[in-house]
């Protein structure tokens, strides 16, 4: 209660009533109460306990919330992953146990003796044609390059800019397999755009076949490699009618079998289907007699033979069902055989990613949901390998880079009188090996 006082002749009187002495006594008592302070004794922290308890209580609340959040994440993450559809529809398939690296597959260091040429001057030279002092190759930025006496020039561009990057690749173009005709023209297969004939002197080019045109009711999605017969007939692989080149990892992980071999007839200028139901049809090569086609089936790690002539005409057989790697392109060797480049190796008692996942479609579906295949490939061991096979598919020679430091992977081998040129779809250089300089073991 607040008091006010009035001065008068009779002295001090309380406005609220009562005697002056009583008012003075109450006033003095109030002053005494105001001046009084709570005694503080050493070691007495009771006045600080309440804020500390409040902070501790708040901290406990945060810890509880964090634990609940972690628990929910632990429970919900598998549920979300399970309910999220996989980008692939994997099929079950089996692979035989990978071969032992012994005998003709005994590791050596011959690939390590290769030299890197035009390093960081070209990007992803997958296929190579060597004609005397002239080298032709296609690159990841949609160019067909002409290399002459160390000088690189752009011979042709089949697509239109801009180039570079995932989204632009289908319109920019990506030249893959290429061959030189007996007339001296360069025949190039662009995985998105189709089949082209290029004048190597002028760079002029025209389209023999557009990939927009369906073949047997299906449009090619992944034109890959080609081989040319003496009469001008062109055999080419369409790796998939579902996945394009940008999604080649999806195709391998799915294991689907829409790959096929197509024929371009130079007389009718029509394209027809010769073989279908293949799992990533890749490199293709006519035998020297032109009686058969040799075809690399990438996902199944095997070599196929299709008979064009003779008593087995029209039949397809597996002539090597257990290659020591994931095969890419196949080309003739200068010694009568055929070189096959390996993108990845398969070796007995060594973990092979594709072998481990083959019989586990559920695992492949899960991996494609949560992990980038580019990230997976970064952690796979690097090992360069090419093999030479005979016409019956038997391995007769192999070249290795066990460390992968010089040649970590090979898409194609171009053999010019014992000088080997190595191309790769994702490396920034060509490899070159003067094989005749080194002693080779005869098998």
Coordinates of C-alpha atoms in Angstrom, one line a residue:
X1 CA 0.0 0.0 0.0
X2 CA 1.2 3.5 -0.9
X3 CA 1.0 6.3 1.7
X4 CA 0.9 10.1 1.2
X5 CA 1.4 12.5 4.0
X6 CA -0.1 16.1 4.6
X7 CA 1.6 18.7 6.7
X8 CA -0.6 20.7 9.0
X9 CA -0.5 22.7 12.2
X10 CA -1.2 19.7 14.1
X11 CA 1.8 17.9 12.6
X12 CA 2.0 14.9 10.4
X13 CA -1.3 13.1 9.8
X14 CA -1.9 9.9 7.8
X15 CA -4.2 10.7 4.9
X16 CA -5.7 7.2 5.1
X17 CA -6.4 7.8 8.8
X18 CA -4.7 6.8 12.1
X19 CA -2.4 8.6 14.4
X20 CA 0.9 10.3 13.3
X21 CA 3.0 8.0 15.5
X22 CA 1.5 4.9 13.9
X23 CA 2.2 6.3 10.4
X24 CA 5.8 7.1 11.3
X25 CA 6.3 3.6 12.7
X26 CA 5.0 2.0 9.5
X27 CA 7.1 4.2 7.3
X28 CA 10.3 3.3 9.2
X29 CA 9.4 -0.4 9.0
X30 CA 9.0 -0.1 5.2
X31 CA 12.4 1.5 4.9
X32 CA 14.0 -1.2 6.9
X33 CA 12.4 -3.8 4.6
X34 CA 13.7 -2.1 1.5
X35 CA 17.3 -1.9 2.8
X36 CA 17.3 -5.5 3.9
X37 CA 19.2 -7.8 1.6
X38 CA 19.2 -11.6 1.5
X39 CA 22.3 -12.9 3.1
X40 CA 24.6 -14.8 0.8
X41 CA 26.7 -17.6 2.3
X42 CA 29.8 -19.1 0.7
X43 CA 29.0 -22.2 -1.3
X44 CA 25.3 -21.3 -1.5
X45 CA 24.4 -21.5 -5.2
X46 CA 20.7 -22.1 -4.7
X47 CA 20.0 -18.8 -6.4
X48 CA 21.6 -20.2 -9.7
X49 CA 20.0 -23.6 -9.6
X50 CA 16.8 -22.6 -11.4
X51 CA 18.4 -21.3 -14.6
X52 CA 20.8 -24.3 -14.8
X53 CA 17.9 -26.7 -14.4
X54 CA 16.1 -24.9 -17.1
X55 CA 19.0 -25.1 -19.5
X56 CA 19.5 -28.8 -18.7
X57 CA 15.8 -29.5 -19.3
X58 CA 16.0 -27.7 -22.6
X59 CA 19.1 -29.7 -23.6
X60 CA 17.4 -33.0 -22.7
X61 CA 14.5 -31.9 -25.0
X62 CA 16.8 -31.4 -27.9
X63 CA 18.5 -34.7 -27.3
X64 CA 15.2 -36.5 -27.2
X65 CA 14.1 -34.8 -30.4
X66 CA 17.4 -35.7 -32.2
X67 CA 17.0 -39.3 -31.1
X68 CA 13.4 -39.4 -32.4
X69 CA 14.5 -37.9 -35.7
X70 CA 17.3 -40.5 -36.1
X71 CA 15.0 -43.3 -35.2
X72 CA 12.4 -42.1 -37.7
X73 CA 15.1 -41.7 -40.4
X74 CA 16.3 -45.2 -39.6
X75 CA 12.8 -46.6 -40.0
X76 CA 11.5 -44.5 -42.9
X77 CA 14.6 -44.6 -45.1
X78 CA 14.3 -48.3 -46.0
X79 CA 10.6 -47.8 -46.5
X80 CA 11.1 -44.9 -48.9
X81 CA 13.8 -46.8 -50.8
X82 CA 11.6 -49.8 -51.0
X83 CA 8.6 -47.8 -52.3
X84 CA 10.7 -45.8 -54.8
X85 CA 10.6 -47.4 -58.2
X86 CA 13.9 -48.5 -59.7
X87 CA 15.0 -46.9 -62.9
X88 CA 15.6 -50.4 -64.3
X89 CA 13.6 -53.6 -64.6
X90 CA 16.4 -56.2 -64.1
X91 CA 16.3 -59.6 -65.5
X92 CA 17.9 -62.7 -64.1
X93 CA 20.9 -64.2 -65.9
X94 CA 23.9 -66.3 -65.0
X95 CA 27.6 -66.1 -65.8
X96 CA 30.1 -68.9 -65.6
X97 CA 32.9 -68.6 -63.0
X98 CA 35.5 -66.2 -64.4
X99 CA 38.6 -67.8 -66.0
X100 CA 41.9 -68.2 -64.2
X101 CA 44.6 -65.9 -65.4
X102 CA 47.1 -68.5 -66.5
X103 CA 48.5 -69.9 -69.7
X104 CA 47.7 -67.4 -72.5
X105 CA 46.1 -65.2 -69.9
X106 CA 49.1 -65.1 -67.6
X107 CA 49.6 -61.5 -66.6
X108 CA 52.3 -59.5 -68.2
X109 CA 53.2 -55.8 -68.5
X110 CA 53.1 -55.4 -72.3
X111 CA 50.3 -52.8 -72.2
X112 CA 52.4 -50.8 -69.8
X113 CA 55.0 -50.3 -72.5
X114 CA 52.4 -48.3 -74.5
X115 CA 52.8 -44.6 -75.0
X116 CA 50.0 -42.1 -74.5
X117 CA 49.6 -39.9 -77.6
X118 CA 47.6 -36.7 -78.0
X119 CA 47.0 -36.7 -74.3
X120 CA 44.4 -34.1 -73.2
X121 CA 44.0 -33.1 -76.8
X122 CA 41.2 -35.5 -77.6
X123 CA 38.2 -36.8 -75.6
X124 CA 36.9 -40.3 -75.7
X125 CA 38.4 -41.7 -78.9
X126 CA 36.5 -45.0 -79.0
X127 CA 37.0 -46.2 -82.5
X128 CA 40.1 -45.7 -84.7
X129 CA 41.0 -46.1 -88.4
X130 CA 44.6 -45.9 -89.4
X131 CA 45.5 -45.4 -93.1
X132 CA 49.2 -44.8 -93.6
X133 CA 50.1 -41.6 -91.8
X134 CA 46.4 -40.7 -91.4
X135 CA 44.5 -41.5 -88.2
X136 CA 40.7 -41.0 -87.9
X137 CA 38.7 -41.1 -84.7
X138 CA 35.4 -39.9 -83.2
X139 CA 35.2 -38.1 -79.9
X140 CA 32.8 -37.4 -77.1
X141 CA 32.1 -33.9 -78.3
X142 CA 30.6 -35.1 -81.6
X143 CA 33.6 -34.6 -83.8
X144 CA 35.3 -36.8 -86.4
X145 CA 39.0 -36.0 -86.1
X146 CA 41.8 -36.3 -88.7
X147 CA 45.3 -36.6 -87.3
X148 CA 48.1 -36.3 -89.8
X149 CA 51.8 -36.2 -88.8
X150 CA 50.8 -35.1 -85.3
X151 CA 48.4 -32.4 -86.3
X152 CA 44.8 -32.7 -85.2
X153 CA 42.0 -31.2 -87.3
X154 CA 38.2 -31.5 -87.4
X155 CA 37.2 -33.5 -90.4
X156 CA 33.4 -33.4 -89.8
X157 CA 30.7 -32.8 -87.3
X158 CA 27.5 -34.8 -87.9
X159 CA 25.2 -33.2 -85.4
X160 CA 24.5 -29.6 -84.3
X161 CA 25.6 -27.6 -81.3
X162 CA 25.7 -26.9 -78.5
X163 CA 28.0 -29.9 -77.7
X164 CA 29.2 -31.1 -74.4
X165 CA 27.2 -32.4 -71.5
X166 CA 24.6 -35.1 -70.9
X167 CA 21.6 -33.2 -72.3
X168 CA 23.2 -32.1 -75.6
X169 CA 24.7 -35.5 -76.7
X170 CA 21.7 -36.7 -78.7
X171 CA 21.6 -33.6 -80.9
X172 CA 25.4 -33.0 -81.0
X173 CA 26.0 -36.6 -81.9
X174 CA 28.4 -39.2 -80.7
X175 CA 30.5 -41.0 -83.4
X176 CA 31.3 -44.6 -82.4
X177 CA 32.3 -47.4 -84.8
X178 CA 34.1 -46.4 -88.1
X179 CA 35.6 -48.2 -91.0
X180 CA 37.4 -47.2 -94.3
X181 CA 35.9 -48.5 -97.5
X182 CA 38.0 -49.9 -100.4
X183 CA 37.1 -46.7 -102.2
X184 CA 38.6 -44.6 -99.4
X185 CA 35.5 -43.3 -97.8
X186 CA 35.1 -43.2 -94.1
X187 CA 31.9 -44.9 -92.9
X188 CA 30.8 -43.7 -89.5
X189 CA 28.0 -44.8 -87.2
X190 CA 26.7 -42.1 -84.9
X191 CA 24.9 -43.7 -82.0
X192 CA 22.0 -41.1 -82.1
X193 CA 22.0 -39.9 -85.7
X194 CA 22.6 -42.9 -87.9
X195 CA 25.0 -44.1 -90.6
X196 CA 27.2 -41.6 -92.5
X197 CA 29.6 -41.6 -95.4
X198 CA 32.4 -39.1 -95.1
X199 CA 34.8 -37.9 -97.8
X200 CA 38.2 -37.9 -96.0
X201 CA 39.6 -35.3 -98.4
X202 CA 37.0 -32.7 -98.0
X203 CA 35.0 -33.6 -94.9
X204 CA 31.8 -33.6 -96.9
X205 CA 29.3 -36.2 -95.6
X206 CA 25.9 -37.5 -96.2
X207 CA 23.5 -39.7 -94.3
X208 CA 23.0 -43.3 -95.5
X209 CA 20.5 -44.1 -92.8
X210 CA 18.7 -42.0 -90.1
X211 CA 18.2 -43.5 -86.7
X212 CA 14.8 -41.9 -86.7
X213 CA 13.6 -44.7 -89.0
X214 CA 12.3 -47.8 -87.2
X215 CA 13.7 -51.2 -88.2
X216 CA 11.2 -54.1 -87.8
X217 CA 8.9 -51.8 -85.9
X218 CA 11.5 -50.6 -83.4
X219 CA 13.6 -47.5 -83.6
X220 CA 17.4 -48.0 -82.8
X221 CA 18.3 -46.3 -79.6
X222 CA 22.0 -47.3 -79.3
X223 CA 23.8 -47.8 -82.7
X224 CA 27.2 -48.9 -81.8
X225 CA 29.6 -50.6 -84.3
X226 CA 29.9 -51.7 -87.9
X227 CA 31.7 -53.9 -90.3
X228 CA 31.7 -53.7 -94.2
X229 CA 31.7 -56.5 -96.7
X230 CA 33.4 -56.5 -100.0
X231 CA 30.1 -55.8 -101.8
X232 CA 29.5 -52.7 -99.7
X233 CA 26.9 -54.4 -97.4
X234 CA 27.2 -52.9 -93.9
X235 CA 26.5 -54.9 -90.8
X236 CA 25.9 -52.8 -87.6
X237 CA 25.0 -53.4 -84.0
X238 CA 22.1 -51.7 -82.3
X239 CA 23.0 -52.3 -78.6
X240 CA 19.5 -51.6 -77.4
X241 CA 16.0 -50.5 -78.5
X242 CA 15.4 -49.3 -74.9
X243 CA 18.5 -47.5 -73.6
X244 CA 20.6 -45.0 -75.4
X245 CA 24.4 -44.6 -75.1
X246 CA 24.1 -42.2 -72.1
X247 CA 22.4 -44.9 -70.1
X248 CA 24.7 -47.8 -71.0
X249 CA 25.2 -48.6 -67.3
X250 CA 21.4 -48.9 -67.0
X251 CA 21.4 -51.4 -69.8
X252 CA 24.2 -53.5 -68.3
X253 CA 22.6 -53.5 -64.9
X254 CA 19.2 -54.4 -66.3
X255 CA 20.5 -57.2 -68.4
X256 CA 17.7 -56.7 -71.0
X257 CA 18.0 -58.5 -74.4
X258 CA 16.8 -56.0 -77.1
X259 CA 20.2 -55.8 -78.8
X260 CA 20.4 -56.8 -82.4
X261 CA 22.4 -56.8 -85.7
X262 CA 21.1 -54.7 -88.6
X263 CA 22.0 -54.8 -92.3
X264 CA 22.3 -51.8 -94.6
X265 CA 21.9 -52.8 -98.3
X266 CA 23.8 -50.3 -100.5
X267 CA 21.7 -51.2 -103.5
X268 CA 18.2 -50.7 -102.0
X269 CA 19.5 -48.3 -99.3
X270 CA 17.2 -50.1 -96.8
X271 CA 18.0 -51.4 -93.4
X272 CA 16.7 -54.7 -92.1
X273 CA 17.1 -56.8 -89.0
X274 CA 19.3 -59.8 -89.1
X275 CA 19.7 -61.0 -85.4
X276 CA 17.7 -60.0 -82.3
X277 CA 17.4 -60.8 -78.6
X278 CA 21.0 -60.0 -77.7
X279 CA 22.2 -58.6 -74.4
X280 CA 24.2 -55.5 -75.3
X281 CA 25.3 -56.3 -78.9
X282 CA 28.6 -54.4 -79.2
X283 CA 31.6 -54.9 -81.4
X284 CA 31.1 -56.7 -84.7
X285 CA 33.6 -58.1 -87.3
X286 CA 33.3 -60.1 -90.5
X287 CA 35.7 -63.1 -90.7
X288 CA 38.3 -62.9 -93.4
X289 CA 36.3 -65.3 -95.6
X290 CA 33.1 -63.2 -94.9
X291 CA 31.4 -66.5 -94.1
X292 CA 30.5 -65.3 -90.6
X293 CA 30.1 -62.4 -88.3
X294 CA 31.9 -62.3 -84.9
X295 CA 29.9 -60.3 -82.3
X296 CA 30.7 -59.3 -78.8
X297 CA 27.8 -59.6 -76.4
X298 CA 28.9 -57.3 -73.6
X299 CA 26.6 -58.1 -70.6
X300 CA 27.0 -61.8 -71.1
X301 CA 30.8 -61.6 -71.4
X302 CA 30.9 -63.8 -74.5
X303 CA 31.7 -64.0 -78.2
X304 CA 29.1 -65.0 -80.7
X305 CA 29.4 -66.3 -84.3
X306 CA 26.7 -65.9 -86.9
X307 CA 27.0 -67.9 -90.1
X308 CA 26.3 -66.0 -93.3
X309 CA 27.3 -68.9 -95.6
X310 CA 27.9 -72.6 -95.6
X311 CA 26.0 -75.5 -94.0
X312 CA 25.4 -73.5 -90.8
X313 CA 24.0 -70.5 -92.7
X314 CA 21.5 -68.5 -90.5
X315 CA 22.6 -70.1 -87.2
X316 CA 24.0 -68.2 -84.2
X317 CA 26.4 -69.9 -81.8
X318 CA 28.4 -69.0 -78.8
X319 CA 32.1 -69.7 -79.5
X320 CA 33.4 -68.3 -76.2
X321 CA 31.0 -68.1 -73.3
X322 CA 33.6 -67.0 -70.7
X323 CA 35.7 -64.1 -71.8
X324 CA 38.2 -62.7 -69.2
X325 CA 36.4 -59.3 -69.2
X326 CA 33.5 -57.2 -70.4
X327 CA 34.1 -57.0 -74.2
X328 CA 33.8 -53.9 -76.3
X329 CA 34.9 -53.8 -80.0
X330 CA 36.5 -56.5 -82.0
X331 CA 39.0 -55.9 -84.9
X332 CA 41.3 -58.1 -87.0
X333 CA 44.9 -58.6 -85.9
X334 CA 47.9 -58.5 -88.2
X335 CA 48.6 -62.1 -87.3
X336 CA 45.4 -63.7 -88.4
X337 CA 43.3 -63.4 -85.2
X338 CA 41.0 -60.8 -83.8
X339 CA 41.7 -58.3 -81.0
X340 CA 39.0 -57.7 -78.4
X341 CA 39.2 -54.7 -76.0
X342 CA 38.0 -55.2 -72.4
X343 CA 36.2 -52.5 -70.5
X344 CA 36.4 -54.4 -67.2
X345 CA 38.1 -57.6 -66.3
X346 CA 36.7 -60.9 -64.9
X347 CA 39.2 -63.0 -63.0
X348 CA 38.8 -66.1 -60.9
X349 CA 38.9 -65.5 -57.1
X350 CA 38.7 -61.7 -57.7
X351 CA 35.5 -59.8 -57.1
X352 CA 33.8 -59.0 -60.4
X353 CA 30.9 -56.5 -60.0
X354 CA 28.9 -57.8 -62.9
X355 CA 29.4 -61.5 -61.9
X356 CA 28.4 -60.8 -58.3
X357 CA 25.2 -59.0 -59.3
X358 CA 24.2 -61.3 -62.2
X359 CA 22.0 -63.7 -60.2
X360 CA 20.7 -60.9 -57.9
X361 CA 18.3 -58.8 -59.9
X362 CA 16.9 -57.3 -56.7
X363 CA 20.4 -56.1 -55.8
X364 CA 20.9 -54.5 -59.2
X365 CA 17.5 -52.7 -58.8
X366 CA 18.5 -51.5 -55.3
X367 CA 21.9 -50.3 -56.4
X368 CA 20.4 -48.2 -59.3
X369 CA 18.0 -46.6 -56.8
X370 CA 20.6 -45.3 -54.4
X371 CA 24.1 -45.3 -56.0
X372 CA 25.5 -43.6 -59.1
X373 CA 27.1 -46.1 -61.3
X374 CA 29.8 -43.6 -62.2
X375 CA 30.7 -43.6 -58.5
X376 CA 30.8 -47.4 -58.4
X377 CA 33.1 -47.5 -61.4
X378 CA 35.5 -45.1 -59.7
X379 CA 36.1 -47.6 -57.0
X380 CA 36.5 -50.7 -59.2
X381 CA 40.1 -51.7 -59.6
X382 CA 41.8 -50.5 -62.8
X383 CA 43.2 -53.2 -65.0
X384 CA 44.0 -52.9 -68.7
X385 CA 43.4 -56.0 -70.9
X386 CA 43.1 -56.9 -74.5
X387 CA 43.0 -60.5 -75.9
X388 CA 43.5 -62.0 -79.3
X389 CA 41.2 -64.8 -80.3
X390 CA 41.1 -67.1 -83.3
X391 CA 38.1 -67.6 -85.5
X392 CA 36.7 -70.2 -83.2
X393 CA 36.8 -67.8 -80.2
X394 CA 39.8 -69.4 -78.4
X395 CA 42.1 -66.9 -76.7
X396 CA 45.6 -67.1 -78.2
X397 CA 47.3 -64.1 -76.7
X398 CA 46.7 -61.4 -74.1
X399 CA 48.3 -58.0 -73.2
X400 CA 48.0 -56.6 -69.7
X401 CA 48.4 -53.5 -67.6
X402 CA 47.8 -54.9 -64.1
X403 CA 48.1 -51.5 -62.5
X404 CA 45.9 -49.7 -65.0
X405 CA 48.3 -46.7 -64.8
X406 CA 49.0 -46.5 -68.6
X407 CA 46.1 -48.2 -70.2
X408 CA 43.3 -48.7 -67.7
X409 CA 40.6 -49.9 -70.2
X410 CA 40.3 -50.5 -73.9
X411 CA 37.4 -50.0 -76.2
X412 CA 39.1 -51.0 -79.5
X413 CA 42.4 -52.1 -80.9
X414 CA 43.5 -51.0 -84.3
X415 CA 46.4 -53.2 -85.6
X416 CA 48.6 -51.8 -88.3
X417 CA 51.4 -54.3 -89.1
X418 CA 52.0 -54.9 -85.4
X419 CA 51.7 -51.4 -84.3
X420 CA 48.6 -51.3 -82.0
X421 CA 46.5 -48.3 -81.3
X422 CA 44.2 -48.3 -78.3
X423 CA 41.0 -46.3 -78.1
X424 CA 38.6 -45.8 -75.2
X425 CA 35.2 -44.1 -74.9
X426 CA 36.2 -42.1 -71.8
X427 CA 40.0 -41.5 -71.9
X428 CA 41.6 -38.3 -73.0
X429 CA 44.2 -39.9 -75.2
X430 CA 45.1 -42.7 -77.6
X431 CA 47.5 -45.5 -76.7
X432 CA 50.1 -46.8 -79.0
X433 CA 52.3 -49.9 -78.7
X434 CA 55.0 -51.1 -81.0
X435 CA 54.3 -54.7 -80.2
X436 CA 56.9 -56.1 -82.6
X437 CA 59.7 -54.5 -80.5
X438 CA 58.9 -56.9 -77.6
X439 CA 59.3 -60.6 -77.5
X440 CA 56.0 -62.4 -77.7
X441 CA 55.4 -65.9 -76.4
X442 CA 53.9 -68.1 -79.1
X443 CA 50.9 -70.1 -78.0

